[in-house]
Amino acid sequence: MYQSPRRLCSALLQRDASGLRRLPTPGLRRQSPPPAAAPRPASPRLLVAASAASGAARSCSRTVCSMGNGTSRLYSALAKTLNSSAASHHPEYLVSPDPEHLEPIDPKELLEECRAVLHTRPPRFQRDFVDLRTDCPSSHPPIRVMQWNILAQALGEGKDNFVQCPVEALKWEERKCLILEEILAYQPDILCLQEVDHYFDTFQPLLSRLGYQGTFFPKPWSPCLDVEHNNGPDGCALFFLQNRFKLVNSANIRLTAMTLKTNQVAIAQTLECKESSRQFCIAVTHLKARTGWERFRSAQGCDLLQNLQNITQGAKIPLIVCGDFNAEPTEEVYKHFASSSLNLNSAYKLLSADGQSEPPYTTWKIRTSGECRHTLDYIWYSKHALSVRSALDLLTEEQIGPNRLPSFNYPSDHLSLVCDFSFNEEPDGLL
């Protein structure tokens, strides 16, 4: 939801700052909150509010799409169609502008400002990387990939009914800082996000100035548009560091099921590593939610696999697929990916004792319908061409707490997944 720029952060990225520098430590923590009587820190200067670059797109989105819950489905459909049509006819809405025209910002300064906003909240959770290397070190730095459903703001406040989560914990002014802090702490080279409904006013302006190139593909019929004072449609976003990768090609995919176009989307990009000149494909998706839609998800997964088969030239190009599949490992769509001719493996299985079991959960929440603990999020990779060097361990039940997610400590109902990949010795036939 759009918030008034008079809040803590009144101007977006107005200061000159030094170039991008990677932070040294993955497990960054805030200091304990100061006493209640302590004066509030000065207003941060790098965080969200309306930027000139993104203001026009956000204004258009709010004008077309802002609807109350009582609005008719006919008007809702019309507004969403207009929004989707506008995006399809204006590719600049889907791909970020040339970063050479944007002044870089220092990630340390942005992190400090996030922590200033969050100074009254408890410290962020500590998570550690698990070393999974089984061979000699690679001659090139690993590729760090983050997968995360960040929880659309409109859905978190307007539709998802997290009955144990205080309303104050969902305020965008602070929740966005928790999201940014998580990203800054783990410093991914590639960032795959779902449920992004603040792309133009938050993530694209900030991450582009940290050196990322971003692409956004909204759902054509986003449920966010039914929420009053929404910030436009949610969708998938994919970011990569431009100092490490060169974009070879990009495809926005609207998934089909039984030949019908659906409301779910994917982004697939072929990147070339600047250090090694090796190419690989990275994809992000978010499949249909809800019990009873298993066959629908299965069909969407098959369609995505077929698209990826074509993009990778029959698995000649190594592949990483990140997503919220909304499917447990027992579902058909999971089995399709596990048995695909693309020769994929699920990275987080490697954290289990036998290397064959998925984590017990990647999302844990309490709604009016009851408590939900599921494994729905995955990072798939080409096991013939790539190796997982490390993976970020999950939060424990004790860390998550009895009220589950989201919370004052954690901004989403889904956990972020982070893996470090390296290329295997180049097999014959691979690019």
Coordinates of C-alpha atoms in Angstrom, one line a residue, residues 175-426:
R175 CA 8.3 -4.1 7.2
K176 CA 10.1 -2.9 4.0
C177 CA 13.2 -2.3 6.2
L178 CA 13.1 -5.8 7.5
I179 CA 12.9 -7.1 3.9
L180 CA 15.8 -4.9 2.8
E181 CA 17.8 -5.8 5.9
E182 CA 17.5 -9.5 5.0
I183 CA 18.6 -8.9 1.5
L184 CA 21.5 -6.7 2.6
A185 CA 22.6 -9.2 5.2
Y186 CA 23.0 -12.1 2.7
Q187 CA 24.1 -10.0 -0.3
P188 CA 22.7 -12.3 -3.1
D189 CA 24.2 -12.1 -6.6
I190 CA 20.7 -13.1 -7.8
L191 CA 17.5 -12.3 -6.1
C192 CA 14.2 -14.1 -7.0
L193 CA 11.1 -12.6 -5.3
Q194 CA 7.4 -13.4 -5.3
E195 CA 4.4 -11.3 -4.2
V196 CA 6.2 -8.0 -5.0
D197 CA 3.7 -5.1 -5.0
H198 CA 6.2 -2.4 -4.2
Y199 CA 8.6 -2.9 -7.1
F200 CA 8.5 0.6 -8.6
D201 CA 8.6 2.7 -5.4
T202 CA 10.9 0.5 -3.3
F203 CA 12.8 -2.4 -4.7
Q204 CA 13.7 -1.2 -8.2
P205 CA 14.9 2.3 -7.2
L206 CA 16.9 1.0 -4.3
L207 CA 18.3 -2.2 -5.7
S208 CA 19.3 -0.7 -9.0
R209 CA 21.4 1.8 -7.1
L210 CA 23.1 -1.1 -5.3
G211 CA 24.2 -2.4 -8.7
Y212 CA 21.3 -4.8 -9.6
Q213 CA 19.4 -5.0 -12.8
G214 CA 15.7 -5.9 -12.2
T215 CA 12.8 -7.2 -14.1
F216 CA 9.2 -7.3 -12.9
F217 CA 6.3 -9.3 -14.3
P218 CA 2.9 -8.7 -12.6
K219 CA 0.1 -11.1 -12.3
P220 CA -2.6 -10.1 -14.9
W221 CA -5.3 -10.6 -12.3
S222 CA -3.5 -9.8 -9.0
P223 CA -5.7 -10.2 -5.9
C224 CA -3.9 -7.1 -4.5
L225 CA -6.1 -5.0 -6.8
D226 CA -9.2 -5.9 -4.8
V227 CA -7.7 -4.4 -1.6
E228 CA -8.5 -0.7 -0.9
H229 CA -5.6 1.6 -1.3
N230 CA -3.5 -1.0 -2.9
N231 CA -0.1 -0.3 -4.5
G232 CA -0.9 -2.0 -7.8
P233 CA -0.6 -5.7 -8.8
D234 CA 1.9 -8.1 -7.2
G235 CA 4.1 -10.3 -9.3
C236 CA 7.5 -11.9 -9.7
A237 CA 10.7 -9.9 -9.7
L238 CA 14.2 -11.0 -10.7
F239 CA 17.4 -9.0 -9.9
F240 CA 21.0 -9.8 -10.7
L241 CA 24.3 -7.9 -10.0
Q242 CA 25.5 -6.3 -13.2
N243 CA 29.1 -6.3 -12.2
R244 CA 29.0 -10.2 -12.2
F245 CA 26.6 -11.0 -15.0
K246 CA 25.6 -10.0 -18.5
L247 CA 22.0 -10.5 -19.6
V248 CA 21.9 -12.7 -22.8
N249 CA 18.1 -12.9 -23.1
S250 CA 15.0 -12.6 -21.0
A251 CA 11.5 -14.1 -21.2
N252 CA 8.3 -13.2 -19.4
I253 CA 6.1 -16.2 -19.3
R254 CA 2.4 -16.3 -18.5
L255 CA 1.8 -19.9 -17.5
T256 CA -0.9 -22.0 -19.1
A257 CA -2.9 -24.9 -17.7
M258 CA -4.9 -27.2 -20.0
T259 CA -4.2 -24.7 -22.9
L260 CA -5.8 -21.9 -20.8
K261 CA -3.8 -18.8 -19.9
T262 CA -3.6 -18.5 -16.1
N263 CA -3.0 -15.8 -13.5
Q264 CA 0.5 -17.1 -12.6
V265 CA 3.7 -15.9 -14.2
A266 CA 7.4 -16.7 -14.5
I267 CA 10.5 -14.8 -15.5
A268 CA 13.4 -16.7 -17.2
Q269 CA 16.7 -15.1 -18.0
T270 CA 19.9 -16.4 -19.5
L271 CA 22.9 -14.8 -17.9
E272 CA 26.6 -14.9 -18.7
C273 CA 29.2 -14.9 -15.9
K274 CA 31.7 -12.2 -16.5
E275 CA 34.4 -14.0 -14.6
S276 CA 34.1 -17.4 -16.4
S277 CA 32.0 -16.6 -19.5
R278 CA 29.8 -19.5 -18.6
Q279 CA 26.1 -19.2 -19.3
F280 CA 23.2 -20.3 -17.2
C281 CA 19.4 -19.7 -17.0
I282 CA 17.8 -18.4 -13.9
A283 CA 14.0 -18.5 -13.5
V284 CA 11.5 -17.4 -10.9
T285 CA 7.8 -18.4 -10.6
H286 CA 4.8 -18.4 -8.2
L287 CA 2.3 -21.2 -8.9
K288 CA -1.4 -21.2 -8.0
A289 CA -2.3 -21.4 -4.3
R290 CA -4.9 -23.3 -2.4
T291 CA -5.9 -26.9 -1.7
G292 CA -8.0 -28.4 -4.5
W293 CA -5.8 -26.9 -7.2
E294 CA -3.2 -29.6 -7.4
R295 CA -4.0 -30.6 -11.0
F296 CA -3.9 -27.0 -12.0
R297 CA -0.5 -26.5 -10.4
S298 CA 0.7 -29.7 -12.1
A299 CA -0.3 -28.3 -15.5
Q300 CA 1.4 -25.0 -14.8
G301 CA 4.5 -26.8 -13.8
C302 CA 4.5 -28.8 -17.0
D303 CA 4.1 -25.6 -19.0
L304 CA 7.0 -24.0 -17.2
L305 CA 9.2 -27.0 -17.7
Q306 CA 8.4 -27.0 -21.5
N307 CA 9.3 -23.3 -21.7
L308 CA 12.6 -23.9 -19.8
Q309 CA 13.4 -26.9 -22.0
N310 CA 13.2 -24.6 -25.0
I311 CA 15.1 -21.7 -23.3
T312 CA 18.0 -24.0 -22.2
Q313 CA 18.2 -25.7 -25.6
G314 CA 17.3 -29.1 -24.2
A315 CA 19.3 -28.7 -20.9
K316 CA 22.5 -27.6 -22.7
I317 CA 22.4 -24.4 -20.6
P318 CA 22.6 -25.0 -16.9
L319 CA 19.4 -24.0 -15.0
I320 CA 18.3 -22.6 -11.6
V321 CA 14.6 -22.4 -10.9
C322 CA 13.4 -20.5 -7.8
G323 CA 9.8 -20.3 -6.7
D324 CA 6.9 -20.5 -4.3
F325 CA 5.3 -23.6 -5.9
N326 CA 2.5 -23.7 -3.3
A327 CA 3.0 -27.5 -3.4
E328 CA 4.3 -30.0 -0.9
P329 CA 6.9 -32.6 -2.1
T330 CA 4.0 -35.1 -2.4
E331 CA 2.3 -33.2 -5.2
E332 CA 2.5 -34.1 -8.9
V333 CA 4.1 -30.7 -9.8
Y334 CA 7.1 -31.5 -7.5
K335 CA 7.5 -34.9 -9.0
H336 CA 7.4 -33.4 -12.5
F337 CA 10.4 -31.2 -11.6
A338 CA 12.2 -34.0 -9.8
S339 CA 11.9 -36.4 -12.8
S340 CA 12.3 -33.8 -15.6
S341 CA 14.7 -34.4 -18.5
L342 CA 16.3 -31.1 -17.4
N343 CA 18.0 -33.2 -14.7
L344 CA 17.0 -31.0 -11.7
N345 CA 17.6 -31.5 -8.0
S346 CA 16.2 -29.5 -5.1
A347 CA 19.0 -27.7 -3.3
Y348 CA 17.5 -27.7 0.2
K349 CA 17.3 -31.5 0.3
L350 CA 21.0 -31.4 0.8
L351 CA 20.5 -30.1 4.3
S352 CA 18.8 -33.3 5.4
A353 CA 20.7 -36.2 6.9
D354 CA 20.1 -38.4 3.9
G355 CA 20.3 -35.7 1.3
Q356 CA 16.9 -36.8 0.0
S357 CA 14.4 -35.0 2.3
E358 CA 13.0 -31.5 2.0
P359 CA 12.9 -29.3 5.0
P360 CA 9.9 -29.7 7.3
Y361 CA 8.6 -26.2 6.5
T362 CA 9.4 -23.1 4.5
T363 CA 6.2 -21.3 5.6
W364 CA 4.5 -21.3 9.0
K365 CA 1.5 -19.1 9.8
I366 CA -1.7 -18.9 11.8
R367 CA -4.8 -17.8 10.0
T368 CA -8.5 -17.9 11.0
S369 CA -8.7 -21.3 9.4
G370 CA -5.9 -22.6 11.7
E371 CA -2.2 -23.2 11.8
C372 CA -0.4 -23.9 8.5
R373 CA 3.1 -25.4 8.4
H374 CA 4.2 -26.4 4.9
T375 CA 7.1 -26.8 2.6
L376 CA 6.2 -24.9 -0.6
D377 CA 9.4 -23.0 -1.6
Y378 CA 12.3 -24.5 -3.6
I379 CA 15.5 -23.8 -5.4
W380 CA 16.0 -26.3 -8.2
Y381 CA 19.3 -26.6 -10.1
S382 CA 20.9 -28.6 -12.9
K383 CA 22.8 -31.2 -10.9
H384 CA 25.0 -32.3 -13.9
A385 CA 26.3 -28.7 -14.3
L386 CA 26.1 -27.0 -10.9
S387 CA 27.0 -27.8 -7.3
V388 CA 25.6 -26.4 -4.1
R389 CA 28.5 -25.1 -2.0
S390 CA 26.4 -23.9 0.9
A391 CA 22.8 -23.2 2.0
L392 CA 21.3 -21.0 4.6
D393 CA 19.8 -23.0 7.4
L394 CA 16.1 -22.4 8.3
L395 CA 14.8 -20.8 11.4
T396 CA 14.0 -23.1 14.2
E397 CA 10.6 -23.4 15.8
E398 CA 11.9 -21.7 18.9
Q399 CA 13.1 -18.7 16.8
I400 CA 9.9 -18.5 14.9
G401 CA 7.9 -18.4 18.2
P402 CA 4.4 -19.5 19.1
N403 CA 2.7 -16.7 17.1
R404 CA 4.5 -17.9 13.9
L405 CA 5.0 -15.7 10.9
P406 CA 5.0 -12.9 10.0
S407 CA 6.1 -11.1 13.2
F408 CA 8.0 -8.2 14.6
N409 CA 11.2 -10.2 13.9
Y410 CA 10.4 -11.4 10.4
P411 CA 8.6 -9.7 7.6
S412 CA 7.0 -12.5 5.7
D413 CA 5.1 -15.7 6.2
H414 CA 7.7 -17.5 4.0
L415 CA 11.4 -18.0 4.9
S416 CA 14.0 -16.9 2.5
L417 CA 16.2 -19.6 0.9
V418 CA 19.8 -18.8 0.0
C419 CA 22.3 -21.0 -1.8
D420 CA 25.8 -20.6 -3.1
F421 CA 26.4 -22.4 -6.5
S422 CA 29.4 -23.1 -8.5
F423 CA 29.9 -24.6 -11.9
N424 CA 31.1 -28.2 -12.2
E425 CA 33.9 -29.0 -14.6
E426 CA 32.4 -28.2 -18.0

